[in-house]
mmCIF file of C-alpha atoms in Angstrom:
data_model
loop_
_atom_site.group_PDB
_atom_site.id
_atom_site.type_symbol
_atom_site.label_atom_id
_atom_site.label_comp_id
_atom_site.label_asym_id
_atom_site.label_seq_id
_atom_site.Cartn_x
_atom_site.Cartn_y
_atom_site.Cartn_z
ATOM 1 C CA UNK A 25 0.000 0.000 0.000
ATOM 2 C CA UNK A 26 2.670 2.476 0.767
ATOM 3 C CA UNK A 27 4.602 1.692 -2.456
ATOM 4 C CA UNK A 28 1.401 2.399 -4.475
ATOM 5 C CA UNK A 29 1.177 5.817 -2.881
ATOM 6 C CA UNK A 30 4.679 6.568 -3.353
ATOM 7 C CA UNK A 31 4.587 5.434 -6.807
ATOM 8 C CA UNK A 32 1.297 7.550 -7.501
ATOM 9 C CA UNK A 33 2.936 10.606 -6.460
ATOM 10 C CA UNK A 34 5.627 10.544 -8.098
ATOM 11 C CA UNK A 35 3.940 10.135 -11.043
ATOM 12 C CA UNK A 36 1.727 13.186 -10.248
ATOM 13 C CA UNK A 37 4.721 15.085 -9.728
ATOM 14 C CA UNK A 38 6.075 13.675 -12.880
ATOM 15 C CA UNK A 39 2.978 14.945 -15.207
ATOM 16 C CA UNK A 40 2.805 18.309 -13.271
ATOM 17 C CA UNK A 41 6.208 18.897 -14.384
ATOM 18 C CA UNK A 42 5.485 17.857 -17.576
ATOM 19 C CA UNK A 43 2.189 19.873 -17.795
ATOM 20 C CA UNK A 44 4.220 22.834 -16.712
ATOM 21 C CA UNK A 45 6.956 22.352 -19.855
ATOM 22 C CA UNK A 46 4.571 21.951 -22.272
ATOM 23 C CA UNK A 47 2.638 25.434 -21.194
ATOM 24 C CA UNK A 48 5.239 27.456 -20.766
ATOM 25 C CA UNK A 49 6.355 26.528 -24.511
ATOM 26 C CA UNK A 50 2.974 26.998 -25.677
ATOM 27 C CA UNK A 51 3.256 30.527 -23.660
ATOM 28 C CA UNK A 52 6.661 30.887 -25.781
ATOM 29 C CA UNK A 53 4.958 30.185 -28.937
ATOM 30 C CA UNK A 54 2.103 32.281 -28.258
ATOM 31 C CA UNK A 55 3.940 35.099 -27.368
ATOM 32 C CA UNK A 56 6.467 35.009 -30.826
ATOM 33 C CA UNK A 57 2.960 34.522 -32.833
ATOM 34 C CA UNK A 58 1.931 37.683 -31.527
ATOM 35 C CA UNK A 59 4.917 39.482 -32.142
ATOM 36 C CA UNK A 60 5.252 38.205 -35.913
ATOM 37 C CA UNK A 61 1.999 39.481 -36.348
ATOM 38 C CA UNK A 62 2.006 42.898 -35.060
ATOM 39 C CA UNK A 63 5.233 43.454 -37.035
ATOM 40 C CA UNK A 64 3.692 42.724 -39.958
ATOM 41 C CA UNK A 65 0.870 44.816 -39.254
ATOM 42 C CA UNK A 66 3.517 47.613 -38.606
ATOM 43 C CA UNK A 67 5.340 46.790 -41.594
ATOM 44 C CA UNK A 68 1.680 46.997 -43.757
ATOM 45 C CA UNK A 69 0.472 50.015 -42.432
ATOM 46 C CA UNK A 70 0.397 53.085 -44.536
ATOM 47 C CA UNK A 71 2.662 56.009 -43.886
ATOM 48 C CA UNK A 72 0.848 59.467 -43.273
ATOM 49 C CA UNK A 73 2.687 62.710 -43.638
ATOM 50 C CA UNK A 74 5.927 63.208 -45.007
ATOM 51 C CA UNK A 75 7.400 60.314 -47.025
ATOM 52 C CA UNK A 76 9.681 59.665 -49.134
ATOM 53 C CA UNK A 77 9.023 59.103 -52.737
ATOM 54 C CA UNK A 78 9.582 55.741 -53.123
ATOM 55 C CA UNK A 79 6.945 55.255 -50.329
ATOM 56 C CA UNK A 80 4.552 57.750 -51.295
ATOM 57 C CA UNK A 81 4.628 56.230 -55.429
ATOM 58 C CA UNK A 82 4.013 52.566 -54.091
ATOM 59 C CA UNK A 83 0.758 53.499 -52.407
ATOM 60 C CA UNK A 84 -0.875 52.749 -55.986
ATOM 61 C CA UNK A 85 -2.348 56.326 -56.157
ATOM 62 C CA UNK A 86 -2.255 59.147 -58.529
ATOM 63 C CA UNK A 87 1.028 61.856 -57.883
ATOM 64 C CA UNK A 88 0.787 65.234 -58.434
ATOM 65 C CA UNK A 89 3.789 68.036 -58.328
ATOM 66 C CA UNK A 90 4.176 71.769 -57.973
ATOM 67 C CA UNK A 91 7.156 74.225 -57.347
ATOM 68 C CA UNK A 92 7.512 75.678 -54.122
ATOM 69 C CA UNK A 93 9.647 78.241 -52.992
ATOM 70 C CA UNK A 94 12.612 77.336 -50.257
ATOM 71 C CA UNK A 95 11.676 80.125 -47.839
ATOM 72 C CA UNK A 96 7.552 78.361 -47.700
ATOM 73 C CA UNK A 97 8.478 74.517 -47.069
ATOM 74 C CA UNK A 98 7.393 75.173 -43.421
ATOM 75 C CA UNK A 99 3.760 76.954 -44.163
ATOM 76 C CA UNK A 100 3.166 74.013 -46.471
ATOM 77 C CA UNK A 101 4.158 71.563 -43.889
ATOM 78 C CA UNK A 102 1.899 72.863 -41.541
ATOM 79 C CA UNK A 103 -0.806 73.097 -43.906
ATOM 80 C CA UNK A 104 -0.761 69.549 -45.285
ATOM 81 C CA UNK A 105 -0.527 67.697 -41.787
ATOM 82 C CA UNK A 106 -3.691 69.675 -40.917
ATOM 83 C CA UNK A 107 -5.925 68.339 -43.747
ATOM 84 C CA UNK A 108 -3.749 64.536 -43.932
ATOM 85 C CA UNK A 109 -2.426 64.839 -47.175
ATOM 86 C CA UNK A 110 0.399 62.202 -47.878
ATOM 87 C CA UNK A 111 4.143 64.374 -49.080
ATOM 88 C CA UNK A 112 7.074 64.091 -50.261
ATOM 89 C CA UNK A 113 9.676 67.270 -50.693
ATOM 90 C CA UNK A 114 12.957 67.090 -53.339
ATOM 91 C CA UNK A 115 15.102 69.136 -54.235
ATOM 92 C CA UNK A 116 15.465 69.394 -57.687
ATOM 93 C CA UNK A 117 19.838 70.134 -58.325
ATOM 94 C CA UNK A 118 19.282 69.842 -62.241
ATOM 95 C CA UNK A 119 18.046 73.511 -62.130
ATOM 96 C CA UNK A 120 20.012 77.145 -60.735
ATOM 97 C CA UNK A 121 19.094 77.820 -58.579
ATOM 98 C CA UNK A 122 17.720 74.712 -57.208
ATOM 99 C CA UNK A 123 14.156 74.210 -56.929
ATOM 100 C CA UNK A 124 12.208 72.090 -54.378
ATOM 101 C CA UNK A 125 9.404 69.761 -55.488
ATOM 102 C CA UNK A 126 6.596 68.854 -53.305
ATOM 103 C CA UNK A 127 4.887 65.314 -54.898
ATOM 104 C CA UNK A 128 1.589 65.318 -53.007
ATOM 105 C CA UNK A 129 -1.635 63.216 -52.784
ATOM 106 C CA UNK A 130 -4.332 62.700 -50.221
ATOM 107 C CA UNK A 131 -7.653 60.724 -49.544
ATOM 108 C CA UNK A 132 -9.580 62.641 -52.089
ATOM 109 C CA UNK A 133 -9.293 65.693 -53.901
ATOM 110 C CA UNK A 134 -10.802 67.954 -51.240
ATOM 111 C CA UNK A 135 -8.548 67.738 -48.620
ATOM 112 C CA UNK A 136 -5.862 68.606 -50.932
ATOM 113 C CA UNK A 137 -7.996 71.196 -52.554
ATOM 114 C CA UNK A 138 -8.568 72.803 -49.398
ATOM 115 C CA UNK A 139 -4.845 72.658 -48.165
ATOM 116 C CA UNK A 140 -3.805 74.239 -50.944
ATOM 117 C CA UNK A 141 -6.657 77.016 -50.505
ATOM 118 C CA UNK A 142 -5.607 77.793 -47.279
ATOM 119 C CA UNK A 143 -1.419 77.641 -47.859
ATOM 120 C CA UNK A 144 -2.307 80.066 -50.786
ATOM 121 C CA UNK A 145 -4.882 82.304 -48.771
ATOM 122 C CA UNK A 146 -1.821 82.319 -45.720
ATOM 123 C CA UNK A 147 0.757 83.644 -48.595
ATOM 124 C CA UNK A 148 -1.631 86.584 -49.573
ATOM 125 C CA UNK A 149 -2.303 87.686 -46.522
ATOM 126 C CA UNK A 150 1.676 87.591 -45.881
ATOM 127 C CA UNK A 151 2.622 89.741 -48.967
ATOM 128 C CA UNK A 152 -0.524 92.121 -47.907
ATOM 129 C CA UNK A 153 0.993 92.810 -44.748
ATOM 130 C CA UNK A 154 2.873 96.042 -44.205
ATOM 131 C CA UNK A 155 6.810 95.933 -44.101
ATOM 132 C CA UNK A 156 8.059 96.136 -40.327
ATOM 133 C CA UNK A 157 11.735 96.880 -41.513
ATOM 134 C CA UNK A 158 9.927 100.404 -43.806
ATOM 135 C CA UNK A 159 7.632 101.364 -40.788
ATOM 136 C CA UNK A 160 10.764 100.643 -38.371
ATOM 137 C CA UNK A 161 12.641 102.957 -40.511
ATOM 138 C CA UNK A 162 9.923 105.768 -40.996
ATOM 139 C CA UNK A 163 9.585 105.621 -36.968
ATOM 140 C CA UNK A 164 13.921 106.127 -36.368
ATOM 141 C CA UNK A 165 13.625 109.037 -39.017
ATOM 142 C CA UNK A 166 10.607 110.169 -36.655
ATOM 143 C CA UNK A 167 12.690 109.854 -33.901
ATOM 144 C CA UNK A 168 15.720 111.748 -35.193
ATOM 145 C CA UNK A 169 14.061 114.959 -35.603
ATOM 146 C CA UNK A 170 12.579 114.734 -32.298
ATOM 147 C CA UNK A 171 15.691 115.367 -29.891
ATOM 148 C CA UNK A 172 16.734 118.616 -32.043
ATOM 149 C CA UNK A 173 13.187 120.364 -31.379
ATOM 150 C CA UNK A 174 12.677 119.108 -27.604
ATOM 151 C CA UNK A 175 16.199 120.479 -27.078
ATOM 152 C CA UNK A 176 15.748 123.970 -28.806
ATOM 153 C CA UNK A 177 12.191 124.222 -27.001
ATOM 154 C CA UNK A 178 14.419 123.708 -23.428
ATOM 155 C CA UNK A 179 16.554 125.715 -24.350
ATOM 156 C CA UNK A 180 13.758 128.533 -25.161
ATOM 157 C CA UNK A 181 12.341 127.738 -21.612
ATOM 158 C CA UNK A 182 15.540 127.959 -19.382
ATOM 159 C CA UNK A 183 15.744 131.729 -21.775
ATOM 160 C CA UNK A 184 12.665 132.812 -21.006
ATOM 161 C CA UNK A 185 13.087 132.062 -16.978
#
């Protein structure tokens, strides 16, 4: 009788040990499964933003181009993150001075419609806007005349005391 308990438990001991191999290497499997798969979800995933263009030409979509100035690549940034349409800026080293290219595309036509309303709308606005550096100098020739009649009207003053 005390054999046959002895030799049950170590046989339960035996296929807990057994039980507890084969889990954890189901765990193991389990766990790389799910990490193959969300890297290839990562690695499917769109890019949104600024690409380059071999990533924004092998969406499958229609590519469109304009010139842009160096001085705007910032304005146009901002503008095209706002309404989510997909970029790519290069600078073109063919032409002098260089040019930049901006190859765009987005969802549908509106959003890039309306980016390109605003960006253009924003550079009106900018070239409307008076000069600081003309009304900074207009103020300094202001101020130059100034000292000559405060001093002669001081000077009239301490005279007339």
């Amino acid at each position: 009788m005390q054999e046959e308990v002895e030799n049950r438990t170590v046989n339960l001991a035996i296929s807990t040990t057994k039980l507890t191999a084969r889990g954890i290497l189901r765990l193991a499997l389990k766990g790389l499964a799910y990490i193959r798969r969300k890297s290839q979800e990562s690695a499917m995933k769109k890019p949104v933003g600024k690409q380059t263009i071999q990533e924004l030409i092998g969406q499958n979509q229609g590519v469109t181009n304009i010139d842009i100035a160096q001085t705007d690549l910032k304005g146009f940034e901002k503008y095209a993150r706002k309404y989510g349409v997909d970029y790519a800026i290069t600078k073109d080293k063919s032409v002098l001075p260089p040019k930049y290219l901006v190859f765009f595309k987005a969802r549908d036509t509106d959003a890039m419609t309306a980016a390109f309303n605003a960006y253009s709308a924003e550079i009106l606005t900018r070239n409307k806007r008076p000069s600081v550096l003309k009304t900074l100098h207009k103020l300094m020739d202001a101020v130059r005349d100034l000292p000559t009649k405060v001093a002669t009207r001081e000077k009239q003053r301490e005279q007339s005391r």
